[in-house]
XYZ file of C-alpha atoms in Angstrom:
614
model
C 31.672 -36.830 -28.345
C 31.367 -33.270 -27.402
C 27.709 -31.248 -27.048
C 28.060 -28.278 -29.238
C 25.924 -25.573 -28.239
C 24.658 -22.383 -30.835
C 26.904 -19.575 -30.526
C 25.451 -16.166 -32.263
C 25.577 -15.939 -35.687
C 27.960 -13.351 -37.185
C 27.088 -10.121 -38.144
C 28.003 -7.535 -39.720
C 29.050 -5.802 -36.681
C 30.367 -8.510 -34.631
C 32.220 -10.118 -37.247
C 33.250 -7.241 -39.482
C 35.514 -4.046 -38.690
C 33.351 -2.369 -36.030
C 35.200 -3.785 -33.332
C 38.350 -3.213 -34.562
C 37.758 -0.189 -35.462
C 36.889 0.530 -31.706
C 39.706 -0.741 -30.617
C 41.941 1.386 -33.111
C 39.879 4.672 -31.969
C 40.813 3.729 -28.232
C 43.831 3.454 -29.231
C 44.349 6.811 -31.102
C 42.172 7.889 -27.928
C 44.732 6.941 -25.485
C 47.911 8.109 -27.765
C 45.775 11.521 -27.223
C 45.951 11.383 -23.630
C 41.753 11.597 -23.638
C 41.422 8.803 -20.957
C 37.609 10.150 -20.338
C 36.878 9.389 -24.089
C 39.172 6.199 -24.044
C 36.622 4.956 -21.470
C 33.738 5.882 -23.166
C 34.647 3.959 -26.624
C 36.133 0.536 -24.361
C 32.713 0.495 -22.577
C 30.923 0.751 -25.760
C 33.245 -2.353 -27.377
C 32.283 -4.301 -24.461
C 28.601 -3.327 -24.623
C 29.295 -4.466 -28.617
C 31.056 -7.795 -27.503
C 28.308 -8.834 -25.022
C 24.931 -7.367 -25.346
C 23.103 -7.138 -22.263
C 19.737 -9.163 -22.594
C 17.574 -9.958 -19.959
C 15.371 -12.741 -20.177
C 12.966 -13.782 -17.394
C 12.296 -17.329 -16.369
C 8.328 -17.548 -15.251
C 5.579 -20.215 -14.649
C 3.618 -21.688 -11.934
C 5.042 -23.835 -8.897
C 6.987 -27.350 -10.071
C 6.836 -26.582 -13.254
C 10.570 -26.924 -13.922
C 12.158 -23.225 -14.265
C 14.933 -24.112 -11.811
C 15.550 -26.814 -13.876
C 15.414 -25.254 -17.235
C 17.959 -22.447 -16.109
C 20.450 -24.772 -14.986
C 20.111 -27.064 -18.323
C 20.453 -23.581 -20.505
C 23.642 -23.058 -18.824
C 24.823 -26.655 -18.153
C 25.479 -26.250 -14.213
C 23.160 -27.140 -11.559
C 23.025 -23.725 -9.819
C 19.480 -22.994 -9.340
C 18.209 -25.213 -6.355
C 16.171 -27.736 -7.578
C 13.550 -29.682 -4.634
C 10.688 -31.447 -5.238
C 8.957 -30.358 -1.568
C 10.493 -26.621 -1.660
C 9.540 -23.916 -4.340
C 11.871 -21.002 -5.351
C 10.754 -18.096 -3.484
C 13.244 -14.826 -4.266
C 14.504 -13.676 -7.510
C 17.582 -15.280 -8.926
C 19.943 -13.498 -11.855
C 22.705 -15.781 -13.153
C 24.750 -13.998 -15.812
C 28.536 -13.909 -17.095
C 31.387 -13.776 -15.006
C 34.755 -14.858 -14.581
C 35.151 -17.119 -11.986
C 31.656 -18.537 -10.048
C 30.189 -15.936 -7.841
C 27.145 -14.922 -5.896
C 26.281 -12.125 -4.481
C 22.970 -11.915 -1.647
C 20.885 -8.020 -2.177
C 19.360 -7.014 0.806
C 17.197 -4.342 1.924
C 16.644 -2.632 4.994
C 14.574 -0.153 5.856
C 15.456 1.453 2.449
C 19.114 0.135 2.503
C 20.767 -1.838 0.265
C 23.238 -4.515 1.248
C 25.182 -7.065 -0.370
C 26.960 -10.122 0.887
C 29.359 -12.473 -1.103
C 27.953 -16.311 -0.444
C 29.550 -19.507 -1.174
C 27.645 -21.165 -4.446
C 26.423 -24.156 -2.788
C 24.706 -21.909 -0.026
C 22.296 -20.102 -2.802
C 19.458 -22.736 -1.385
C 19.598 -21.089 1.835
C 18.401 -17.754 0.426
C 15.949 -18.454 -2.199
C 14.171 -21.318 -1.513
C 10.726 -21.395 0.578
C 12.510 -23.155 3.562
C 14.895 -19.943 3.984
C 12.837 -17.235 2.844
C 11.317 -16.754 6.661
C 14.533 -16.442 8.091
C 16.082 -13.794 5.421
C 12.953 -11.596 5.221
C 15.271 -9.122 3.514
C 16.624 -10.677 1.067
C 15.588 -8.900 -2.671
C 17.615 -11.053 -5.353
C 20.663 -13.123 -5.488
C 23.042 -12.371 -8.448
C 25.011 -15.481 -9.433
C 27.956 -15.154 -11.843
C 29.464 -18.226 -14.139
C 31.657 -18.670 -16.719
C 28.968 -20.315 -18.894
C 29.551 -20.244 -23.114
C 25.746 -19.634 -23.094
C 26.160 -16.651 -21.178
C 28.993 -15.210 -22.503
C 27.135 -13.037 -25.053
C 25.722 -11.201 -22.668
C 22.404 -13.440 -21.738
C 21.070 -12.561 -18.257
C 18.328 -15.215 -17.053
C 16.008 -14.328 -14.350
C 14.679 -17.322 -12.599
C 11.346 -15.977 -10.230
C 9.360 -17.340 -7.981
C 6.504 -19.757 -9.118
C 3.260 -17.454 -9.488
C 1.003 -19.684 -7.544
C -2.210 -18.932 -9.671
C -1.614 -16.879 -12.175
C -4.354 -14.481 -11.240
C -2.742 -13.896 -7.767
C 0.413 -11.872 -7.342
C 3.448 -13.336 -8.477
C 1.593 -13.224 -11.834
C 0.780 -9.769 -11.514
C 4.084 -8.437 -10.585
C 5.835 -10.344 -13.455
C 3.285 -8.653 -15.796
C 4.322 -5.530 -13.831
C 8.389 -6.204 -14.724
C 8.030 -7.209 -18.536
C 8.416 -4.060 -19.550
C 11.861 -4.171 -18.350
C 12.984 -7.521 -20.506
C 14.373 -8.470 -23.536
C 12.374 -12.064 -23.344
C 10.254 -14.057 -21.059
C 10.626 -18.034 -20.938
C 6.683 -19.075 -19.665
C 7.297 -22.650 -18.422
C 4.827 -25.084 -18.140
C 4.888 -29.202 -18.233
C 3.573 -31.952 -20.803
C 1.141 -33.139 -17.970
C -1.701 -30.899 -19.424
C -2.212 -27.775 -22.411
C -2.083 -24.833 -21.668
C -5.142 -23.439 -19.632
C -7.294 -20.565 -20.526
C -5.260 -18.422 -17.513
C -2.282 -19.256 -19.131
C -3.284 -18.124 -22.185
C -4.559 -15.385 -20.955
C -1.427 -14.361 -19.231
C 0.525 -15.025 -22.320
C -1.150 -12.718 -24.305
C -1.083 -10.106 -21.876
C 2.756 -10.935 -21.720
C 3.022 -10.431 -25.576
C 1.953 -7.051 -25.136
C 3.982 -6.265 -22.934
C 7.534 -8.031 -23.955
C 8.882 -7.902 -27.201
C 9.389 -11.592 -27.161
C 7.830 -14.727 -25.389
C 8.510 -18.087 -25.390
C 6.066 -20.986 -24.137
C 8.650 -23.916 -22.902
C 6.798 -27.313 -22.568
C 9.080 -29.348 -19.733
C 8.892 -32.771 -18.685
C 8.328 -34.314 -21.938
C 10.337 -37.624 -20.824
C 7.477 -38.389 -18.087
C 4.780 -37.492 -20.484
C 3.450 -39.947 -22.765
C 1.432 -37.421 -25.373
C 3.358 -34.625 -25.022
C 3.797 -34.051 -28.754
C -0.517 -33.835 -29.262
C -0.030 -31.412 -25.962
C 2.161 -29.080 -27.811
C 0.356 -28.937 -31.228
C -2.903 -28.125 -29.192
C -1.057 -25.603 -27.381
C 0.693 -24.075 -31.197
C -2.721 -24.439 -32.704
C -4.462 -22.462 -29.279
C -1.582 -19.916 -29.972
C -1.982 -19.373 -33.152
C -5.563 -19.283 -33.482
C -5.276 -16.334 -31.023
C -2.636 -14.754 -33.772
C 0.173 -14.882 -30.565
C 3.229 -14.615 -31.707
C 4.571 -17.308 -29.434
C 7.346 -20.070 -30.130
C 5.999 -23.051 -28.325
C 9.427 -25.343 -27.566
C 9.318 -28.612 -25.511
C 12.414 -29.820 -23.566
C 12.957 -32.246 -21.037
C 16.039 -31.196 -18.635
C 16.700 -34.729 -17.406
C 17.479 -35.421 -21.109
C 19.636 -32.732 -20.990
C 21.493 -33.108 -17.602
C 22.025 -36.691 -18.814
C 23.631 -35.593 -22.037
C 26.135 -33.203 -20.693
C 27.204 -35.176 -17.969
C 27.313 -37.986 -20.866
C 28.781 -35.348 -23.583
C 26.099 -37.035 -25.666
C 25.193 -34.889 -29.071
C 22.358 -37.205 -29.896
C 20.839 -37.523 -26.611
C 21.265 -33.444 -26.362
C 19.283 -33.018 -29.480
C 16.442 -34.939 -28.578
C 16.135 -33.031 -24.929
C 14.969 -29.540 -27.284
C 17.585 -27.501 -25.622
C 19.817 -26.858 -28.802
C 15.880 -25.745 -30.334
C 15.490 -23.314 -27.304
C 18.553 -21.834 -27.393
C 18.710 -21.628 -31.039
C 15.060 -19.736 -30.864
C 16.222 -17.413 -28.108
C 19.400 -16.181 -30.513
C 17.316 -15.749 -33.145
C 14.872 -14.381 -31.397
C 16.833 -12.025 -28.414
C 20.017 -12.330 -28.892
C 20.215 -11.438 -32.056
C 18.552 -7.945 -32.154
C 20.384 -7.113 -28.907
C 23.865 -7.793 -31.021
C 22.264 -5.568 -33.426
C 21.286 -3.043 -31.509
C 24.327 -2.851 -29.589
C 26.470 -2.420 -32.853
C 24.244 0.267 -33.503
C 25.215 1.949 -30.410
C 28.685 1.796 -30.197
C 28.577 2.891 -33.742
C 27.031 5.789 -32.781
C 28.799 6.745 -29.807
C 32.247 6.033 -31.818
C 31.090 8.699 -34.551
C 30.609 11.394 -31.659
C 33.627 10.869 -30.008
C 35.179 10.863 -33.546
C 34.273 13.991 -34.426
C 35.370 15.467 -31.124
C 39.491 14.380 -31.128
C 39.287 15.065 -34.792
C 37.770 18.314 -34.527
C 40.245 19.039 -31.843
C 43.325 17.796 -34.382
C 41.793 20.199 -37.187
C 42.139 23.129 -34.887
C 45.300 22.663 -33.693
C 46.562 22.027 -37.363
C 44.686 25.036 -38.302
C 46.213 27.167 -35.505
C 49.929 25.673 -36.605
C 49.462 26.897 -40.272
C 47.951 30.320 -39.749
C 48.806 32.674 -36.663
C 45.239 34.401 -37.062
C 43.416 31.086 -36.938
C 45.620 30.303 -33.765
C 44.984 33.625 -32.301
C 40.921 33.369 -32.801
C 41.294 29.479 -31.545
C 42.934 30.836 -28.250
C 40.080 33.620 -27.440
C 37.637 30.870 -28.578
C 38.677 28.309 -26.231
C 38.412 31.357 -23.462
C 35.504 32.133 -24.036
C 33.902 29.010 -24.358
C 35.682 27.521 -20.807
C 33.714 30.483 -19.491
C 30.801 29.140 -20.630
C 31.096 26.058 -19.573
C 32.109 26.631 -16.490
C 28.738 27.936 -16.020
C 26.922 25.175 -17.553
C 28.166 23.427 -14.366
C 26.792 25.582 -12.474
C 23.505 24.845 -10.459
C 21.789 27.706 -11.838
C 22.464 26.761 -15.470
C 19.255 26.474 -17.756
C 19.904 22.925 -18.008
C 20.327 21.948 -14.516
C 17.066 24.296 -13.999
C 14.802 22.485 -16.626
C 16.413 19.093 -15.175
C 14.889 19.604 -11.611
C 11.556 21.049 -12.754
C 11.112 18.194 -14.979
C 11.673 15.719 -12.679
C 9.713 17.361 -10.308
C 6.939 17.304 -13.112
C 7.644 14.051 -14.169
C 6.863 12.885 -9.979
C 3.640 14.559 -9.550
C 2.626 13.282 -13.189
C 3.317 9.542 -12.288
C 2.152 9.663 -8.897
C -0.928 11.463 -9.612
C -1.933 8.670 -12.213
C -1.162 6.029 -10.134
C -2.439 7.135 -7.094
C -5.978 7.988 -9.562
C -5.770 4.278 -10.784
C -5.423 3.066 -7.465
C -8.620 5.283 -6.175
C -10.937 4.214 -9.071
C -9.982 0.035 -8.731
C -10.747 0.382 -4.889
C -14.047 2.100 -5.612
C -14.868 0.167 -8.530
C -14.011 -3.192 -6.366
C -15.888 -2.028 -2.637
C -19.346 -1.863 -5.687
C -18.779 -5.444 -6.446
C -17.921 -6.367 -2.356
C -21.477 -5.267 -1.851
C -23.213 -8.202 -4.227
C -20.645 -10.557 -2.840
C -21.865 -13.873 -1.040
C -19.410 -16.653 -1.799
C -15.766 -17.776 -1.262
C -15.185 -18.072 -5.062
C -16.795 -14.743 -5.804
C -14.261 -13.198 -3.474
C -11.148 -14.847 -4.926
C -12.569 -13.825 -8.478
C -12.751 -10.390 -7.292
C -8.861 -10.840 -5.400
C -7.341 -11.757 -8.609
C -9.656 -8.915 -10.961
C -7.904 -6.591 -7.831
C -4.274 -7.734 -8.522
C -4.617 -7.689 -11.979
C -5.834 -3.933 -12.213
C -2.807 -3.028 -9.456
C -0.560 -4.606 -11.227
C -1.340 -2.693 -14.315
C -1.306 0.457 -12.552
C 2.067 -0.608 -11.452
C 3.750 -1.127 -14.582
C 1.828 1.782 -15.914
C 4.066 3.934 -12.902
C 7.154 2.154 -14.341
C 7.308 2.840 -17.427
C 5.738 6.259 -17.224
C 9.000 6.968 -15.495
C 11.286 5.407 -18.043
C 9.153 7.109 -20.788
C 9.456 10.241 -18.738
C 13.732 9.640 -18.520
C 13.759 9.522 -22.248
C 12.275 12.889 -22.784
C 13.524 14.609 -20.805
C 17.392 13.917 -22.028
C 16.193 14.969 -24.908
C 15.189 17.817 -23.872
C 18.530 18.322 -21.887
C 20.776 17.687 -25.264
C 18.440 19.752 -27.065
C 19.590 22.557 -24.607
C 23.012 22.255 -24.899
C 23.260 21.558 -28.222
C 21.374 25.433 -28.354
C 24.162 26.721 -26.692
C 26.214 26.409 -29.487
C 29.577 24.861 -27.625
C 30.498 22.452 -29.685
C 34.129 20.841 -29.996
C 37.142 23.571 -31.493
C 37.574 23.398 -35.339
C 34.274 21.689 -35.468
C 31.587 23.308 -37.845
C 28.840 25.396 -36.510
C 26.534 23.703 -38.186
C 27.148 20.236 -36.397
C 25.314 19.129 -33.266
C 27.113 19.528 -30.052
C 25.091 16.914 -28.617
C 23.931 13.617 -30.490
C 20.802 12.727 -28.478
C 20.873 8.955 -29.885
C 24.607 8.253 -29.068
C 23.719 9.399 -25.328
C 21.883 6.220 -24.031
C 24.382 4.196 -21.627
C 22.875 1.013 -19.423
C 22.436 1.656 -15.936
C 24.474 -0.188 -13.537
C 23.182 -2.443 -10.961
C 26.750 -2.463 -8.824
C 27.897 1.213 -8.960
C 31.122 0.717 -6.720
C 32.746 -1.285 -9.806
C 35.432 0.080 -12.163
C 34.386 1.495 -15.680
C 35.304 -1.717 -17.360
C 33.253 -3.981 -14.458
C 29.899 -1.744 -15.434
C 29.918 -2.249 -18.791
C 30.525 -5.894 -18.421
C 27.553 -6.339 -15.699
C 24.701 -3.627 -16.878
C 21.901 -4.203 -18.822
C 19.047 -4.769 -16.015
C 17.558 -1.909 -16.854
C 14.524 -0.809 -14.232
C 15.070 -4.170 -12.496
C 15.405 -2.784 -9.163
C 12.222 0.168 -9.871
C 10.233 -2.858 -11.463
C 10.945 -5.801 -8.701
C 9.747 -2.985 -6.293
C 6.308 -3.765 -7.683
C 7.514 -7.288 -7.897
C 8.329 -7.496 -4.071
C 5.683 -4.963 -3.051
C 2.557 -7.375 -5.176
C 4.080 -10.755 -3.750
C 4.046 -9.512 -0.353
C 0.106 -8.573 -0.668
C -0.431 -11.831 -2.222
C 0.149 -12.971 0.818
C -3.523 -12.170 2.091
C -5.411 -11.426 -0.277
C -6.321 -14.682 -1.717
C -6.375 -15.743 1.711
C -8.810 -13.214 2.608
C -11.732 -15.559 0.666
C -11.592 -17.874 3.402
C -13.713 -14.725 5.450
C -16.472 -15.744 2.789
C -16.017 -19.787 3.229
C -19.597 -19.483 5.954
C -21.304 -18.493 3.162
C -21.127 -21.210 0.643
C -24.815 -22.299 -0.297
C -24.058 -25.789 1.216
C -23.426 -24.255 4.986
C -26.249 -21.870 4.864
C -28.856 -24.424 3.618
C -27.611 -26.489 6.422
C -27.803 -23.809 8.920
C -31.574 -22.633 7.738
C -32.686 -26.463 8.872
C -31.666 -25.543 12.462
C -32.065 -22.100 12.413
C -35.173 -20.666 10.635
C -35.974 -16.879 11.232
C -33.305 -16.095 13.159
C -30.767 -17.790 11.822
C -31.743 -15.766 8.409
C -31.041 -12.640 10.110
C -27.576 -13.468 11.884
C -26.309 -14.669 8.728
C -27.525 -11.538 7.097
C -25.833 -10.033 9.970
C -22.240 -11.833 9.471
C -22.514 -11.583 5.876
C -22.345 -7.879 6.498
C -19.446 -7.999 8.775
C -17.793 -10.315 6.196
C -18.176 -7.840 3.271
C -16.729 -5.250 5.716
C -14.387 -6.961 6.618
C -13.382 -7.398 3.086
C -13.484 -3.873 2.341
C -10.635 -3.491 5.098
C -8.811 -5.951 4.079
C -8.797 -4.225 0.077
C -8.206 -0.863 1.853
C -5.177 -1.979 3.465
C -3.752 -3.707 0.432
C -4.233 -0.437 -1.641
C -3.061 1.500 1.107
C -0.139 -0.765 1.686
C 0.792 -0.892 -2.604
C 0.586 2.955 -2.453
C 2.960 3.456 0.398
C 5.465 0.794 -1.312
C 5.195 1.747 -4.875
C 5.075 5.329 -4.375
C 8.396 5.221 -1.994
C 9.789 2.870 -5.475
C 8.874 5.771 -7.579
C 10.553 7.987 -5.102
C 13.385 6.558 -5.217
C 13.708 5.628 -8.992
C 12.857 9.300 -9.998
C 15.740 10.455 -7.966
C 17.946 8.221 -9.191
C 16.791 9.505 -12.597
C 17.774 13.486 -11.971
C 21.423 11.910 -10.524
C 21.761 9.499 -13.808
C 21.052 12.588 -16.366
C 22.861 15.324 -13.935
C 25.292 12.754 -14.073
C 25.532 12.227 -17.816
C 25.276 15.731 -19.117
C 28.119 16.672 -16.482
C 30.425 14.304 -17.720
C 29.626 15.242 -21.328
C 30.058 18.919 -20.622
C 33.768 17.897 -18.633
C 34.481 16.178 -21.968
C 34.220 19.312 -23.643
C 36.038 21.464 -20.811
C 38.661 18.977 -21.533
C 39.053 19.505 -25.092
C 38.724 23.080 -25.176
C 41.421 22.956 -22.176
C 43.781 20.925 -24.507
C 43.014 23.410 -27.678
C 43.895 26.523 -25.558
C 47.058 24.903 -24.302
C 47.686 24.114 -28.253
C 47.720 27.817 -29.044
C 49.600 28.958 -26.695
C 52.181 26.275 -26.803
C 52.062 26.762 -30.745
C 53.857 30.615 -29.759
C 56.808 28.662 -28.260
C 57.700 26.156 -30.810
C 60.447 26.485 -33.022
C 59.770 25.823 -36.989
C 61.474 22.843 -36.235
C 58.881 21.622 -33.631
C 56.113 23.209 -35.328
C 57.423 20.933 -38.412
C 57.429 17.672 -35.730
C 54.173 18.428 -34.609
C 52.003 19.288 -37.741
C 53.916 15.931 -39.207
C 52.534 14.411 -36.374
C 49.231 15.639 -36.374
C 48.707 14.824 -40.362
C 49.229 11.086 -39.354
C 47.004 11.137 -36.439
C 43.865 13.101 -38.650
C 45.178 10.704 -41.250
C 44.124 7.887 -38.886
C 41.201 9.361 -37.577
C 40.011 9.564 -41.091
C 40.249 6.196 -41.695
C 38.801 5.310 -38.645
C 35.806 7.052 -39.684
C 35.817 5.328 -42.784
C 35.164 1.863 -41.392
C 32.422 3.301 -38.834
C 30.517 4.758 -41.838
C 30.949 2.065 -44.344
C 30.361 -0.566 -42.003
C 27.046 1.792 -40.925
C 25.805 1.498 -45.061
């Protein structure tokens, strides 16, 4: 007996014409000659076909993540050790053939190295962590059915305390995911951190999932998750609380054992995460390509009805060639670097920088001064710790706050930029004046984690959008996590227990020397703070840096290609006119017969996108 795992449910756009109807336009596309606009539509069917949606794994140490990604896709890929923790960022997605790929980087650089699969231990586990300092992620490809529709896990490092950093830089990288998995084990209910973090999480993800593991080893794990559901939802968190137990679940694949699969929760967990993230990403995604179809629609069919229009009446063709002249002229300077839109671009971005890093670096100055006020009443160990994870917390916060300030940021200003062109009135020959040149919600594309891969590779791969901007604060927080929590032990002399102690032997003097270290202590603790602020600014900001230019290169990018786009067609309408002086009525015939068929087409093309839209 096989194990049957949920596959999406059909919609409308999956399972009705949209594809096809792709498929036909890249057809008609390519019949056209329009290879740029061919590529466009075939990434946007692949986008359709597989979604990208990123969900991240998350939980404190031994709780079972490894395990949980490797029973989601059915392969033991994720190293699993009972003495070693996880310690780097794993992404297993779709692919092919089994791959994985090591990111480095080095003093700014990234790198990327092509490892065998049953070397991924080396590199993200605890015990090789101190000899690959530079290691950022490893991104594992597999031919997994639960993968295929696009599903990207993230399996991170075990927060340790989920007021310290790991916890803070996952809250920091939420923004950037579709879902977050929050593992924890049938041993015990949720605590009141955990439920803290989860509601924090909530806010920050559009959907969370609280998987109870280890369910086989727990006796009462069924009165552990309804007092975990009840906590939830007495808090009104919107939080699917699903136990599993992956030993169940390794056994029943390896067994192809339906039965035994049911009762390990996995077909429950996967079934919530379709309905709950896969789904809307299908949707959304149909949505999309529906939209970007439409635009490239109208500009081959716009072209077609020119041409036609040029065949039938010698003014028309005559006003179509000094159109397209005039309008290559103006494009031409659109590409230009002292274009309005190329102008706006860099003074927005520069904007958009001091804007972000003026907040964050404002953040950043009142948490240190609000924390060096509370370093002054400090006398114990805990206090400090307390005061450690309030400190990550508020970082953290101003971290994400950096992030998606940015993204926001992005969005505006391409639509500012489309708003621009679509002012300057060039719009696609035949076209009416009316219509937008630019459609601002067809321009969104997913950024590309590999850029050296073909057309067809991106659109496969993308859909990690802001992971590398957000697992800067990821990397940056985890690395001061490091001492910070440490930095408490500086306080351990001055638990009540030692100092009564000491007073016995000490009197007077003793008083004033520990009055004296206590002093040094909360000093030293204000240097330690400054450094870790100091240190976060220095890493974040060079993040920002670096994510705001690659922001001006994405829309630069963008806008240029849609603007050669348009240089093309014009190019192809000019050639149209003139060539339509050289025909003989015979030809002429030939060629209006065979642009009636191809508007024809292109009409019922359009047909599908917009009933299918209804």
């Amino acid at each position: 007996m096989t194990v049957a795992e949920p596959h999406p449910a059909p919609t409308d756009d999956l399972d009705g014409d949209l594809d096809g109807a792709l498929g036909d336009l890249a057809a008609q596309l390519a019949g056209l000659g329009r290879q740029d606009l061919h590529d466009r539509v075939h990434a946007a069917r692949v986008r359709l076909n597989r979604p990208n949606t990123v969900v991240c794994v998350v939980g404190e140490f031994k709780q079972g993540k490894s395990s949980l990604v490797n029973g989601l896709i059915g392969t033991d890929v994720c190293p699993v050790d009972d003495d070693i923790a996880t310690s780097v960022i794993t992404v297993v997605r779709y692919g092919e053939s089994p791959d994985a790929v090591v990111r480095t980087r080095v003093d700014g650089q990234p790198g990327a190295e092509r490892i065998p699969l049953d070397q991924i231990a080396r590199y993200v586990t605890e015990a090789g962590a101190d000899d690959r300092p530079h290691v950022e992620r490893v991104d594992v490809s597999l031919p997994s059915g639960v993968l295929a529709d696009g599903l990207a896990l993230v399996d991170t490092p075990g927060m340790g305390g989920l007021g310290a950093g790991h916890a803070a830089a996952t809250l920091a990288f939420l923004p950037f995911a579709d879902g977050l998995v929050f593992v924890c084990d049938a041993t015990r209910e949720l605590t009141a951190a955990e439920v803290e973090f989860l509601g924090r999480a909530r806010e920050l993800c559009p959907t969370v999932l609280s998987v109870v593991t280890k369910v086989d080893v727990a006796p009462h794990w069924r009165r552990i998750v309804d007092i975990d559901r009840q906590r939830l939802a007495e808090l009104g968190l919107d939080i699917g609380v699903v136990p599993v137990s992956s030993t169940l679940r390794h056994a029943a694949l390896a067994r192809r054992d339906r039965e035994l699969n049911e009762r390990s929760g996995y077909p429950d967990l996967l079934t919530q995460l379709q309905a709950r993230v896969l789904a809307p990403a299908a949707a959304e995604a149909g949505h999309r390509a529906r939209r970007e179809a439409l635009g490239v629609l109208d500009t081959v069919a716009s072209g077609v009805d020119g041409e036609l229009a040029a065949l039938d009446d010698p003014a028309a063709r005559d006003a179509l060639a000094t159109e397209a002249e005039t309008t290559l002229a103006r494009l031409e300077q659109l590409r230009g670097g002292g274009s309005r839109w190329n102008i706006v671009l860099g003074d927005r971005t520069t904007d958009l920088a001091n804007a972000v890093t003026h907040r964050f670096r404002a953040r950043l100055r009142d948490t240190t001064t609000r924390i060096e006020e509370q370093i002054e009443t400090l006398k114990t160990a805990e206090q400090w710790d307390e005061l450690a994870r309030q400190l990550q917390t508020e970082v953290a916060d101003a971290v994400t706050e950096a992030f998606i300030g940015v993204e926001d940021g992005r969005r505006a200003l391409r639509d500012e930029l489309a708003a621009l062109l679509a002012a300057d009135d060039v719009i696609a020959p035949g076209a009416h004046r009316t219509t937008r040149s630019v459609d601002v919600d067809g321009l969104w594309r997913a950024r590309d984690l590999d850029p050296a891969e073909s057309t067809a590779g991106k659109a496969a791969r993308t859909g990690l959008t802001g992971l590398r901007g957000a697992q800067g604060g990821v990397m940056m927080l985890a690395i001061g996590s490091q001492f910070l929590p440490g930095a408490g032990a500086v306080f351990l002399a001055s638990n009540p227990v030692l100092l009564g102690a000491g007073l016995l032997f000490g009197g007077h003097q003793l008083m004033e020397e520990r009055k004296r270290r206590l002093a040094g202590r909360r000093q030293s603790a204000r240097t330690q703070l400054r450094s870790f602020t100091d240190s976060v600014q220095f890493e974040v900001g060079n993040e920002l840096s670096g994510q705001l230019r690659e922001v001006q290169r994405e829309l630069r990018d963008e806008f240029m290609a849609l603007i050669g786009e348009l240089q093309q067609t014009w190019t192809e309408a000019a050639n149209a006119a003139k060539a339509a002086l050289e025909r003989t009525d015979a030809e002429t015939t030939r060629r209006r017969q065979e642009l009636t068929t191809r508007r024809q087409a292109l009409a019922a093309i359009r047909g599908r996108l917009v009933e299918g839209a209804s």
